[in-house]
XYZ file of C-alpha atoms in Angstrom:
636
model
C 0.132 66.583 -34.653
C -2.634 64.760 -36.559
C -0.548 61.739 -37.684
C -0.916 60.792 -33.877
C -4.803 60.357 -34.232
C -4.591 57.355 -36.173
C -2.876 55.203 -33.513
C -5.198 56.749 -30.811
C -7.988 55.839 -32.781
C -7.122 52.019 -33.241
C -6.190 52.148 -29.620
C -9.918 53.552 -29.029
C -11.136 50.691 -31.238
C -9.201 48.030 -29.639
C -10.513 48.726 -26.088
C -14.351 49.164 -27.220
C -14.110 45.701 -29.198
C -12.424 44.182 -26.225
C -15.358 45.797 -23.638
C -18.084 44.331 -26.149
C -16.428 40.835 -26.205
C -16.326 40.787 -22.491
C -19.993 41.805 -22.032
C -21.620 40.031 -25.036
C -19.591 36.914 -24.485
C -19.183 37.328 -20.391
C -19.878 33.334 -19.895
C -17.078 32.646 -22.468
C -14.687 35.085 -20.441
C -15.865 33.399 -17.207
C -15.267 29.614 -17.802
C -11.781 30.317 -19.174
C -11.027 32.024 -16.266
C -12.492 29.729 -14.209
C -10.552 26.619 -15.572
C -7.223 29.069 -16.194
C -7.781 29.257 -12.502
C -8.281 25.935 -11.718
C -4.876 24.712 -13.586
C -3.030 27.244 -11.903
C -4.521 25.888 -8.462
C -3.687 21.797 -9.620
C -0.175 23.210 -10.755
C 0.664 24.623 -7.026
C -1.200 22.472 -4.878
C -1.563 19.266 -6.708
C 1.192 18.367 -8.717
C 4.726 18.390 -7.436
C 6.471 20.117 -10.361
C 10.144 21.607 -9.557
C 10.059 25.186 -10.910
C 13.562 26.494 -11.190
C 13.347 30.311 -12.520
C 11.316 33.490 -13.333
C 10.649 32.256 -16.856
C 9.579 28.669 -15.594
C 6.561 30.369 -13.370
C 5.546 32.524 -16.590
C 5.237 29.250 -18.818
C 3.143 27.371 -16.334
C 0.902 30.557 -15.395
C 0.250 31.036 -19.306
C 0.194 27.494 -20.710
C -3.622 26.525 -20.130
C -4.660 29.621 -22.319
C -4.175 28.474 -25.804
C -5.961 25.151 -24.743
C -9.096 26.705 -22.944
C -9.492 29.378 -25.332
C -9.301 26.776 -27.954
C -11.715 24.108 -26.101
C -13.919 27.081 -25.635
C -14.416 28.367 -28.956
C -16.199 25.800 -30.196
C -19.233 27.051 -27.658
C -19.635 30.127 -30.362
C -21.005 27.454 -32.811
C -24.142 27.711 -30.938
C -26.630 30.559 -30.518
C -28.735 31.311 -27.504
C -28.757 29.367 -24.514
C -27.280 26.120 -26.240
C -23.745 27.819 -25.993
C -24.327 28.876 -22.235
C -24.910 24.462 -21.560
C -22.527 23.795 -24.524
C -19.524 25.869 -22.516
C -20.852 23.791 -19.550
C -20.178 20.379 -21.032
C -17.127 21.931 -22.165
C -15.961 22.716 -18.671
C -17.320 19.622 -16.737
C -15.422 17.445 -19.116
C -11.593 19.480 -18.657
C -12.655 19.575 -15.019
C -13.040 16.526 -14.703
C -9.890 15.264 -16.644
C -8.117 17.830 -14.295
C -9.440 15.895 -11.547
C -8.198 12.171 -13.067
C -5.100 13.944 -13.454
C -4.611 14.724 -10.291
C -6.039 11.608 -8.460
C -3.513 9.629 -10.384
C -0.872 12.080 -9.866
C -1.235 11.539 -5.800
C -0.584 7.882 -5.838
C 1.663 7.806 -8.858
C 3.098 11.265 -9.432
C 2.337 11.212 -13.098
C -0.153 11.560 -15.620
C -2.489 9.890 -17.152
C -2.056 8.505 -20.760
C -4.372 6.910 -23.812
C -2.929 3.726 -22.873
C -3.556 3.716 -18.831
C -7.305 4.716 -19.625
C -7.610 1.721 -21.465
C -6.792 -0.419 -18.966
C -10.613 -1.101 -18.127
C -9.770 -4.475 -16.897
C -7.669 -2.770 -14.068
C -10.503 -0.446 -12.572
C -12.436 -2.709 -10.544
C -9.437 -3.912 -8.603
C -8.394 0.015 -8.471
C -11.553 1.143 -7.349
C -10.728 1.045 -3.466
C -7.637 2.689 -3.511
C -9.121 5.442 -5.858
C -11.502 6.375 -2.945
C -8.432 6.356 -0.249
C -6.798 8.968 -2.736
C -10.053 11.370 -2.617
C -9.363 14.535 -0.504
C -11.600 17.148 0.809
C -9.289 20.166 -1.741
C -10.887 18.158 -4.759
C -13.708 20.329 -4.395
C -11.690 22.868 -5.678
C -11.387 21.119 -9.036
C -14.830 19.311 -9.060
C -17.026 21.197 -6.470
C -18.396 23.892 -8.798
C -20.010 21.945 -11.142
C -22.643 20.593 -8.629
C -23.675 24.468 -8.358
C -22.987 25.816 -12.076
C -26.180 24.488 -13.091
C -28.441 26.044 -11.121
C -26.868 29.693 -12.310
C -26.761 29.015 -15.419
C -30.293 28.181 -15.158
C -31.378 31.664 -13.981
C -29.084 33.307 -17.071
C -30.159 33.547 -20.281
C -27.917 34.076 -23.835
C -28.958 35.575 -26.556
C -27.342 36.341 -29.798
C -24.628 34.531 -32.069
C -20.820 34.886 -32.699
C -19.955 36.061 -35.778
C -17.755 34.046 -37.558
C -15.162 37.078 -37.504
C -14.895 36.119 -33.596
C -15.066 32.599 -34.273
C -11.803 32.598 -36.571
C -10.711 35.259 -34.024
C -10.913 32.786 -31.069
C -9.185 30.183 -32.699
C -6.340 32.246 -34.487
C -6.000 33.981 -30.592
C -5.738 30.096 -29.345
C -2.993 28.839 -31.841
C -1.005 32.338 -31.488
C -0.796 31.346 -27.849
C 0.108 28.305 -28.171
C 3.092 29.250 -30.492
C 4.191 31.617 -28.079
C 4.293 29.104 -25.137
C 5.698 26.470 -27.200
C 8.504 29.215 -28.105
C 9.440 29.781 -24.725
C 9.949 26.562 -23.661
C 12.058 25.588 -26.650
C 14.505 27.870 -25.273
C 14.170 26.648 -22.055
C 13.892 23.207 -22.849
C 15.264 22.611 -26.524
C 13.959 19.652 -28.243
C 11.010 19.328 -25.787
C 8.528 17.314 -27.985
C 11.139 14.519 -28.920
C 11.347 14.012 -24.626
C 7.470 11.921 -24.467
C 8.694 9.797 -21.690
C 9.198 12.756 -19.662
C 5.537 13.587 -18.645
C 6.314 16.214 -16.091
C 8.293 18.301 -17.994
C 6.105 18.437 -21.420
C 3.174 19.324 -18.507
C 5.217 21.911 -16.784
C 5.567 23.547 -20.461
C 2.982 22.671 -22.348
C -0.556 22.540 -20.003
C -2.385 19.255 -18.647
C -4.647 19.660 -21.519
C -2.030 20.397 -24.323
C -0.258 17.288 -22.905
C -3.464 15.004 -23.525
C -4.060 16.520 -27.266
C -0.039 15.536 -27.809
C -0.485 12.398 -26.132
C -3.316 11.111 -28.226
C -1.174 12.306 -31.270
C 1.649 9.884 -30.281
C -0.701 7.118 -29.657
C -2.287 7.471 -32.976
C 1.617 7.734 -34.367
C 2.962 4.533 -32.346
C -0.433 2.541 -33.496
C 0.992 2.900 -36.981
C 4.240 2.556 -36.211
C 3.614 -1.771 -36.389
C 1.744 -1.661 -39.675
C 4.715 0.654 -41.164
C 7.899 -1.421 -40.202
C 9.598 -3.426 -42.161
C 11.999 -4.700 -39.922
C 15.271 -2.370 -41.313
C 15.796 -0.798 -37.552
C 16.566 -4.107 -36.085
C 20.094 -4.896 -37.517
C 21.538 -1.718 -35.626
C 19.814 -2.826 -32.442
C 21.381 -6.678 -32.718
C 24.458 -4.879 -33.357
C 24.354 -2.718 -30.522
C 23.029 -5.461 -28.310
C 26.299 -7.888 -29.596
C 28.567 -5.124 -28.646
C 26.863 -4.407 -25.181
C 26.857 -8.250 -24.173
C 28.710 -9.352 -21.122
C 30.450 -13.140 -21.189
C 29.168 -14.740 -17.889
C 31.576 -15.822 -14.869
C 33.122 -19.469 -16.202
C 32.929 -20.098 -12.556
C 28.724 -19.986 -12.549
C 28.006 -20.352 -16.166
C 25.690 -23.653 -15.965
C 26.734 -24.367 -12.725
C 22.376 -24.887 -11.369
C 21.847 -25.898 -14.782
C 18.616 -28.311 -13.926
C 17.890 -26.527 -10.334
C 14.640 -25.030 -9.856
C 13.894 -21.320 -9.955
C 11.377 -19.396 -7.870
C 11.624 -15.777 -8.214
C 9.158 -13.359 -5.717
C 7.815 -9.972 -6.755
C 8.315 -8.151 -3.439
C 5.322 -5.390 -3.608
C 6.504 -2.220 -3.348
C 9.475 -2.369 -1.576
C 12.432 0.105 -1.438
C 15.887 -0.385 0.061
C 15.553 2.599 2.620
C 13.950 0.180 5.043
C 16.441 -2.488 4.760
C 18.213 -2.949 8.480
C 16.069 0.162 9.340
C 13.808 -0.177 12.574
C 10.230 0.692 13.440
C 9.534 3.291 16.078
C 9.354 0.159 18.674
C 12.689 -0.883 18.212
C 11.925 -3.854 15.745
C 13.331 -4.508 12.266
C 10.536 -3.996 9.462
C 11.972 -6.480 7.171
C 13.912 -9.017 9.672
C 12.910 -12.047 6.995
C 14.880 -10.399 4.155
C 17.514 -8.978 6.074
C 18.285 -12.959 6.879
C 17.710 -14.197 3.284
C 20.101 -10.654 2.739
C 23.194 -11.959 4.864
C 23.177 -15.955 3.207
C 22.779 -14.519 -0.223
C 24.201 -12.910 -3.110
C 22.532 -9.163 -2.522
C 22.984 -6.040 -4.942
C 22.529 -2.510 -2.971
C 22.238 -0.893 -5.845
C 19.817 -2.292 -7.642
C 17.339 -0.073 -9.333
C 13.656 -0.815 -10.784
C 12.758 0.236 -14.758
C 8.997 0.216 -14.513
C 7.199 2.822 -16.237
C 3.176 3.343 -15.989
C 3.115 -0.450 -16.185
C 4.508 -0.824 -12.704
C 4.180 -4.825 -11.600
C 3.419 -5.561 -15.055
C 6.685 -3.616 -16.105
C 8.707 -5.228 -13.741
C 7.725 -8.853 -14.848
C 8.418 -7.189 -18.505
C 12.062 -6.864 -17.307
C 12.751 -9.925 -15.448
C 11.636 -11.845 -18.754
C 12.832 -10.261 -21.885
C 15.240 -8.111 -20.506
C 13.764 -4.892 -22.078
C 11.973 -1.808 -20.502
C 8.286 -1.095 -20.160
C 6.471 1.724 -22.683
C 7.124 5.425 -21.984
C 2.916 5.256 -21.778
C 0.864 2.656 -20.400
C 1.486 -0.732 -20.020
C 2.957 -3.160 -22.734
C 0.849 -6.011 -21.089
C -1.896 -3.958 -22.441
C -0.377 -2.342 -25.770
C 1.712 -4.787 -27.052
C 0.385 -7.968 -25.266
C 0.596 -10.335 -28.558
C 3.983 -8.843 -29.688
C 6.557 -11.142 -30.937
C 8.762 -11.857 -28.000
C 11.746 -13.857 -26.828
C 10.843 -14.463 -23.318
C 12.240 -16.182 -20.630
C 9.767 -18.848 -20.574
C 10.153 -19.648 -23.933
C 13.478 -20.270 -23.513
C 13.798 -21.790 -20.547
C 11.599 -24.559 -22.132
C 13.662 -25.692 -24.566
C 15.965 -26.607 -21.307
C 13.212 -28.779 -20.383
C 11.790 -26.362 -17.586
C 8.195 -25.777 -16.915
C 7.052 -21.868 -15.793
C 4.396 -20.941 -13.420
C 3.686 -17.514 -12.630
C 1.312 -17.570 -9.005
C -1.182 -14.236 -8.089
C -3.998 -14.317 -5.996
C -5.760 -11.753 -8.085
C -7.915 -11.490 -10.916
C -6.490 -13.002 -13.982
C -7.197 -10.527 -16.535
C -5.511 -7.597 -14.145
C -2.812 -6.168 -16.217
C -3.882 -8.367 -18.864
C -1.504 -11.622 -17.649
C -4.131 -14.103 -19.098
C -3.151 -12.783 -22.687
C 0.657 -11.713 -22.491
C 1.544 -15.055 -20.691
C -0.025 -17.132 -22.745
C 1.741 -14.980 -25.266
C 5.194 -15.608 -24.418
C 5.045 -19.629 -23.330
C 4.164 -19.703 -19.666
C 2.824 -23.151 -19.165
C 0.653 -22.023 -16.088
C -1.089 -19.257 -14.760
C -2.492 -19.645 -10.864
C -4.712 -16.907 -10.368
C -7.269 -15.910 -7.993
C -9.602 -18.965 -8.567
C -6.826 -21.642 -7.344
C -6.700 -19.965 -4.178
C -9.631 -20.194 -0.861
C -10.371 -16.273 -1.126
C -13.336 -17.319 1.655
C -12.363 -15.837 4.811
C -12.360 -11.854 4.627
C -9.989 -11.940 7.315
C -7.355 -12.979 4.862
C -8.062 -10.079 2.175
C -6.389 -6.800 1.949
C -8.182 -4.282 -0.380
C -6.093 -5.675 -3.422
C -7.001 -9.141 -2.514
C -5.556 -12.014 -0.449
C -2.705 -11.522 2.352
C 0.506 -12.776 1.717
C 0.788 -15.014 4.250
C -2.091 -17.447 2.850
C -1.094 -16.814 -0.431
C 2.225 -18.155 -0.061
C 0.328 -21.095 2.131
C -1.295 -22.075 -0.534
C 0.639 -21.811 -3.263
C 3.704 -24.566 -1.814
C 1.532 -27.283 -2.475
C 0.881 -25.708 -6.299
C 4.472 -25.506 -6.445
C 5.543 -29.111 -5.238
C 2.627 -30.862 -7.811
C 4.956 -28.440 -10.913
C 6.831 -31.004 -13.712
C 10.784 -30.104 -12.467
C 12.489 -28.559 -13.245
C 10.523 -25.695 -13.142
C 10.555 -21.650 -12.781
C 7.991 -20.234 -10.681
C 7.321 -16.613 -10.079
C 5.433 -15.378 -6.808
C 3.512 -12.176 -7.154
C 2.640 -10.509 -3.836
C -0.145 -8.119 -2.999
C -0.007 -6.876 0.660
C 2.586 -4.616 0.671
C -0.064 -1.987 -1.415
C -0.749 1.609 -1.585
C -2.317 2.478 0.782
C -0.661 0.368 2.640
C -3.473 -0.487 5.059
C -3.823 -4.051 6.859
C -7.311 -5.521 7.714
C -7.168 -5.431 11.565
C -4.863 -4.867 14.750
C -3.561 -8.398 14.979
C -2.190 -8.027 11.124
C -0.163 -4.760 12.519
C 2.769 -6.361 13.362
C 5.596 -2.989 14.292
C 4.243 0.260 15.043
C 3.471 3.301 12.452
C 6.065 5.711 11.424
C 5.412 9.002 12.589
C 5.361 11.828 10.049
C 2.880 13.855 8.357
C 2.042 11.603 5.508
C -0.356 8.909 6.284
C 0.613 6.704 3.056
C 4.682 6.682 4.441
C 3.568 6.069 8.038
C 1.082 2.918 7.184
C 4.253 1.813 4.847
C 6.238 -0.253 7.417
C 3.104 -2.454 8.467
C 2.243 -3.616 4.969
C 6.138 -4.170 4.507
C 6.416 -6.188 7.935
C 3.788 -8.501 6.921
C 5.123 -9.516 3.346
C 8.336 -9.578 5.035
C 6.612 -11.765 8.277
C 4.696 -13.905 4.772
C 7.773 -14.096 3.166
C 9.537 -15.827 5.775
C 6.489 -18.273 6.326
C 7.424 -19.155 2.623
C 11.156 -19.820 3.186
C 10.537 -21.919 6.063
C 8.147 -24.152 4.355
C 10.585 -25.040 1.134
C 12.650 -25.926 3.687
C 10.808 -27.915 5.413
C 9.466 -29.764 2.021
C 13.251 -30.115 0.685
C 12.889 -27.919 -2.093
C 15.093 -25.261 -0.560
C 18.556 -26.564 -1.151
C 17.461 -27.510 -4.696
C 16.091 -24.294 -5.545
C 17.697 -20.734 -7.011
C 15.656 -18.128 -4.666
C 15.268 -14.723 -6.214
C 13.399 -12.349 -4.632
C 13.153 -8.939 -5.820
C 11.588 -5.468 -5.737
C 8.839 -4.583 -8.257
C 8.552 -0.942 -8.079
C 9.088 2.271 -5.474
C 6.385 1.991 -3.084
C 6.233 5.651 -2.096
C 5.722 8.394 -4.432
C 7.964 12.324 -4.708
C 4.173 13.553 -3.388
C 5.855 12.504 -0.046
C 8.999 13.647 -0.321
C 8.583 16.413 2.462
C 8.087 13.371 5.077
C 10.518 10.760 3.507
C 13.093 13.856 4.399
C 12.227 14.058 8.005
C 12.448 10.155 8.281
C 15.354 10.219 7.047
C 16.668 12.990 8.762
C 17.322 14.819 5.439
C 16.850 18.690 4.862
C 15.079 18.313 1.429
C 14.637 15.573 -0.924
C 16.586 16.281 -3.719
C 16.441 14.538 -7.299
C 19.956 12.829 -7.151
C 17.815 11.224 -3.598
C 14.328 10.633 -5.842
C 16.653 8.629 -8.086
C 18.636 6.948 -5.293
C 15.379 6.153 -3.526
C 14.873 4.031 -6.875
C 16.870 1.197 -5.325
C 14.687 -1.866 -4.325
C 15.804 -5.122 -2.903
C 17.485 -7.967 -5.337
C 18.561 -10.983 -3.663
C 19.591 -14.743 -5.145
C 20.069 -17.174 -2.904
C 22.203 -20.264 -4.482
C 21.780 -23.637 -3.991
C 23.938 -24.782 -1.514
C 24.760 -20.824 0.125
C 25.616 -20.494 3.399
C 27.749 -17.223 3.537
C 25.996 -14.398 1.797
C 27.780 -11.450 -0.750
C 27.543 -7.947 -1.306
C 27.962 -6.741 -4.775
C 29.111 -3.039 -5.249
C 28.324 -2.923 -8.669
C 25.205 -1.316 -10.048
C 22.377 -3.042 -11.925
C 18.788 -2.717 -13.004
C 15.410 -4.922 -13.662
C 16.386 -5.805 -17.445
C 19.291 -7.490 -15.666
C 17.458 -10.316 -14.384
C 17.045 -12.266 -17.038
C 20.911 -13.125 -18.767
C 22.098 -13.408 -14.537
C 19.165 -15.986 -14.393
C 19.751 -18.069 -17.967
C 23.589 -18.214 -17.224
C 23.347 -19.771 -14.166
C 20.491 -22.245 -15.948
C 23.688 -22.667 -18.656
C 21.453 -20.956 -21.151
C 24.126 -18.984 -23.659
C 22.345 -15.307 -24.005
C 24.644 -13.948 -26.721
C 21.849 -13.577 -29.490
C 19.316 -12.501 -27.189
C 18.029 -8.967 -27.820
C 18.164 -7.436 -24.636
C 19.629 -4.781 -22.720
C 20.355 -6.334 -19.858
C 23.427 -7.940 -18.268
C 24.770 -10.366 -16.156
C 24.755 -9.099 -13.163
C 27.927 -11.846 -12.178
C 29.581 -10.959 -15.153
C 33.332 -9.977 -14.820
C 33.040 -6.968 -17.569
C 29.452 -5.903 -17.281
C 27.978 -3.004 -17.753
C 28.363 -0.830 -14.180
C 24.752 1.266 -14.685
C 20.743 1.229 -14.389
C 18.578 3.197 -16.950
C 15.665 4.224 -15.860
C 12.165 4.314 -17.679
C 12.615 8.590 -17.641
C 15.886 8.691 -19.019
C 17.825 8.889 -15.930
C 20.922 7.129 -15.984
C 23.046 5.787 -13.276
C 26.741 4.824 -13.100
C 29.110 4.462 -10.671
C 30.063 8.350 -11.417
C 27.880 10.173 -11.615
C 23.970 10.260 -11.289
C 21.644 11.814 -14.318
C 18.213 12.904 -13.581
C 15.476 15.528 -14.332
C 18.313 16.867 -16.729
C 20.905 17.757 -13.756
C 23.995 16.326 -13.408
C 25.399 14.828 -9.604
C 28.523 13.374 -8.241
C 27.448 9.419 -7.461
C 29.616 9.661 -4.327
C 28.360 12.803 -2.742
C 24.616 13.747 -4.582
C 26.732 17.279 -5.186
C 25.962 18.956 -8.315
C 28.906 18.121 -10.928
C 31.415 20.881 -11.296
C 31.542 20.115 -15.031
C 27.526 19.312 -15.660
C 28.907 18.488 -19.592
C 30.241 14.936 -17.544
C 26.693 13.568 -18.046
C 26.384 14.202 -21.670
C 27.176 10.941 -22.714
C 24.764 9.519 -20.090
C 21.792 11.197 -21.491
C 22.845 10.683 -25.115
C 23.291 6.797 -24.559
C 20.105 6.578 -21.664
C 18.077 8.127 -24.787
C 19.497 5.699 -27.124
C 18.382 2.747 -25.493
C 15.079 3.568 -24.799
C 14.931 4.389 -28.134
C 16.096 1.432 -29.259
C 13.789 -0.750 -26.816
C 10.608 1.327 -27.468
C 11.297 0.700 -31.487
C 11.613 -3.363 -30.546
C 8.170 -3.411 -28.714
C 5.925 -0.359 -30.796
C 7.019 -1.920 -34.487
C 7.639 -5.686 -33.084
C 10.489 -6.036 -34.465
C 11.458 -9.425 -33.450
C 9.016 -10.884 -35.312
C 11.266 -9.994 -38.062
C 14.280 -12.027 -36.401
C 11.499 -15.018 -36.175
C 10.751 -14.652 -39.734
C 14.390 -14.477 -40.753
C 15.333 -17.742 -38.863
């Protein structure tokens, strides 16, 4: 019975080594349980992520190993009590990434990226809303390292890591990380190629895994510019040719010469269309009017990305999606583009974008001098003097639209104007009592009951507007397009958007239903107004707005449509792959019935949606991360 020593032996061996590491190295063993802990706590009561099985849970309980125990090991580079402050820095600086991560994640419900953090220009405008975001449970992520210092003051190290147990640490770290990225291949094949999906590379990879991957791509898409050569573009013309819809002979030119004003409507979703506030009043009684003597879409969708506003004015003028990271205003600001105010000015228009805000926020100043807007109204046209008129993100729509008609009647015509609200703002506060204009909603999330007042008083602003291009003649010479920017609440409400909506739960086929925000044009001329069943998108702006200018869109790269077109494309794309058709509904990688929200009986329906949502954004993220059409420019 010898031969079974051996194996006892090693066993003996094992357990010893592992009892020495643990006392010799205790600090070590403490901070990565300490921040293993702390993920564990952001994953279940931070972050909404949708865990669907046994083997799910397992992955997100044992993806922040391989990172801590990597981050970690670099503390055995120093000796004595260096390592005991060096593991300290260490774990201050993932705490308090955790905690960005999670801050964002409560207004946004995603994560932060390389290109959001360099959005410095953004912060100070951000900085009041950060602080309504703070919460007494961020202690749990942040608290500790007010007291670790004093502790660690008392303790002292001695000794130095081999470099047997260095190598060791960081072999142990990469083994892990293999095994975790093994098990969610076979749960989620492919699941590196999916960047744009930041919840589900978090769910299977770690917060901090996610950041190392993310600052891989950015280093990969910053070369991706100096590398082309411009050989990807003929597939996209020819897949843009083939996608194009001819516009209604019936509208085609038909305004050609009319003005244009288009509004940004903050935040707004279509749930609150025609709904009421506890008192009985409409919330949005302004656009249900403009609604009913209008052309109106129900089932119109936003594309924005991280970029949000930014993304949406993206959209509206090149008919192309945001960046599956950050902003483009920011990335790709002085891109080669084909915009919608270059274009328009070869008809002899003049653009105007107007927004009461600072003018470097988002980076406008650059990107619309970029692509040909003739002028920018920011913050310093506008009387920003009485604080009664401010919100937290700067001045109330009311004065801002006040203020801007006689900006707008001094413009060269014709001209195309875009309006770019700011009330209607998480978190959705107004300055006093008098600004409250319909009650609260009540429900336990303070950010969806404070929605409806913000929303009332763009809507009350917006109206103010209307009324005063009446009264100054421009109304019945104008095409009035006003239209949604981005969702204004976030899935981190989803348990009380359910119980205002009388719902049970909040599924995804809802999250990607509660996508759809208002899209109005109002003619020149309109009395009646007309609901469209069909279902369209952001990028679809722009060839709906240059047909009815006259403006032929058939060489444009875009991926938008007409949405008057006869033979249009019936679907909306959104910036995470989700695709939506008239069908079926294809989100978080789950197939639906459009009709219903059931789950498909044959899931393999959506395949095609998937395949051809990935194909386009592939396609679109190619045109703006190489610049491709500065080939086209070249070539003509």
């Amino acid at each position: 019975m010898n031969h079974m020593n051996p194996p006892k032996g090693r066993m003996a061996r094992f357990r010893q080594a592992t009892a020495n590491s643990f006392r010799t190295h205790r600090l070590f063993w403490l901070f990565t349980l300490l921040l293993w802990t702390k993920s564990t706590i952001a994953y279940q009561f931070f972050f909404n992520i949708p865990i669907d099985n046994a083997m799910q849970s397992f992955i997100l309980l044992i993806n922040p190993l391989s990172s801590t125990l990597f981050l970690f090991a670099f503390s055995f580079f120093f000796s004595g009590n260096k390592r005991k402050w060096a593991l300290y820095i260490l774990y201050a600086a993932s705490s308090l990434i955790l905690f960005a991560d999670t801050t964002y994640y409560r207004e946004f419900t995603d994560f932060l990226t390389v290109p959001v953090l360099f959005q410095s220009s953004n912060m100070e405008t951000l900085s009041s809303s950060f602080f309504s975001l703070l919460q007494w449970k961020d202690l749990l992520i942040v608290g500790d390292l007010i007291v670790l210092p004093f502790l660690l003051w008392k303790l002292n190290e001695t000794g130095k890591a081999s470099r047997k147990r260095v190598i060791a640490t960081f072999v142990a770290a990469a083994a892990m990380f293999g095994f975790n990225l093994a098990l969610a291949e076979t749960e989620r094949p492919e699941l590196l190629t999916r960047s744009f999906d930041r919840e589900l590379l978090v769910k299977n990879l770690g917060t901090f895994n996610f950041h190392v991957y993310d600052a891989m791509l950015q280093t990969k898409t910053s070369a991706k510019k100096a590398m082309a050569d411009g050989s990807e573009l003929a597939e996209i013309e020819q897949y843009t040719r083939q996608n194009y819809a001819a516009p209604d002979p019936e509208l085609f030119g038909k305004y050609k010469g009319k003005n244009v004003i288009a509004v940004s409507f903050e935040s707004a979703q279509n749930f609150t269309n025609h709904m009421k506030a506890p008192n009985g009043e409409y919330i949005t009684p302004n656009l249900n009017k403009l609604i009913e003597e209008s052309h109106f879409w129900p089932n119109f969708y936003h594309t924005t990305g991280q970029g949000k506003t930014s993304d949406s004015e993206f959209a509206l003028d090149n008919s192309l999606f945001g960046l599956p990271r950050g902003g483009v205003y920011f990335t790709n600001a002085d891109n080669e583009y084909n915009a919608l105010p270059e274009r328009i000015k070869q008809e002899g228009y003049h653009s105007a974008v107007f927004h009461a805000n600072n003018k470097s926020f988002w980076n406008r100043d650059q990107m619309y001098a970029n692509i040909g807007v003739d002028s920018f109204y920011d913050q310093d046209y506008y009387d920003l003097g009485d604080p009664a008129d401010m919100t937290e993100w700067g001045l109330l729509d009311d004065e801002f639209f006040l203020q801007s008609v006689p900006m707008i009647e001094e413009l060269p015509e014709p001209f195309f104007a875009k309006l770019i609200t700011l009330t209607n703002h998480f978190p959705f506060t107004m300055p006093s009592e008098e600004h409250e204009l319909v009650p609260k909603f009540e429900t336990n999330s303070t950010t969806l009951n404070n929605f409806p007042q913000a929303l009332a008083y763009q809507d009350y602003a917006l109206g103010l507007f209307i009324d005063e291009l009446k009264a100054n003649g421009m109304w019945d010479d104008t095409i009035f397009i006003v239209y949604g920017d981005h969702n204004g609440i976030s899935t981190n409400h989803n348990a009380a958007m359910a119980d205002l909506l009388g719902k049970e739960e909040i599924t995804p086929y809802d999250v990607a239903k509660l996508q759809q925000v208002p899209f109005a044009i109002h003619l020149p001329g309109q009395e009646e107004g007309v609901v469209h069943d069909g279902i369209g998108s952001q990028i679809d702006m722009n060839p709906t707005i240059q047909h009815l200018l006259g403006i032929d869109t058939s060489d444009q790269i875009g991926f938008g449509n007409d949405l008057f077109a006869p033979e249009r494309n019936d679907r909306a794309i959104f910036r995470d792959g989700t695709m939506i058709t008239k069908e079926h509904v294809f989100t978080q990688s789950m197939c639906y019935e459009a009709e219903t929200g059931e789950l498909a009986a044959e899931p393999e329906a959506c395949e095609p949606l998937e395949e051809e949502a990935n194909r386009v954004l592939e396609m679109n993220d190619a045109i703006i991360y190489s610049d491709l059409l500065r080939f086209r420019e070249q070539n003509e």
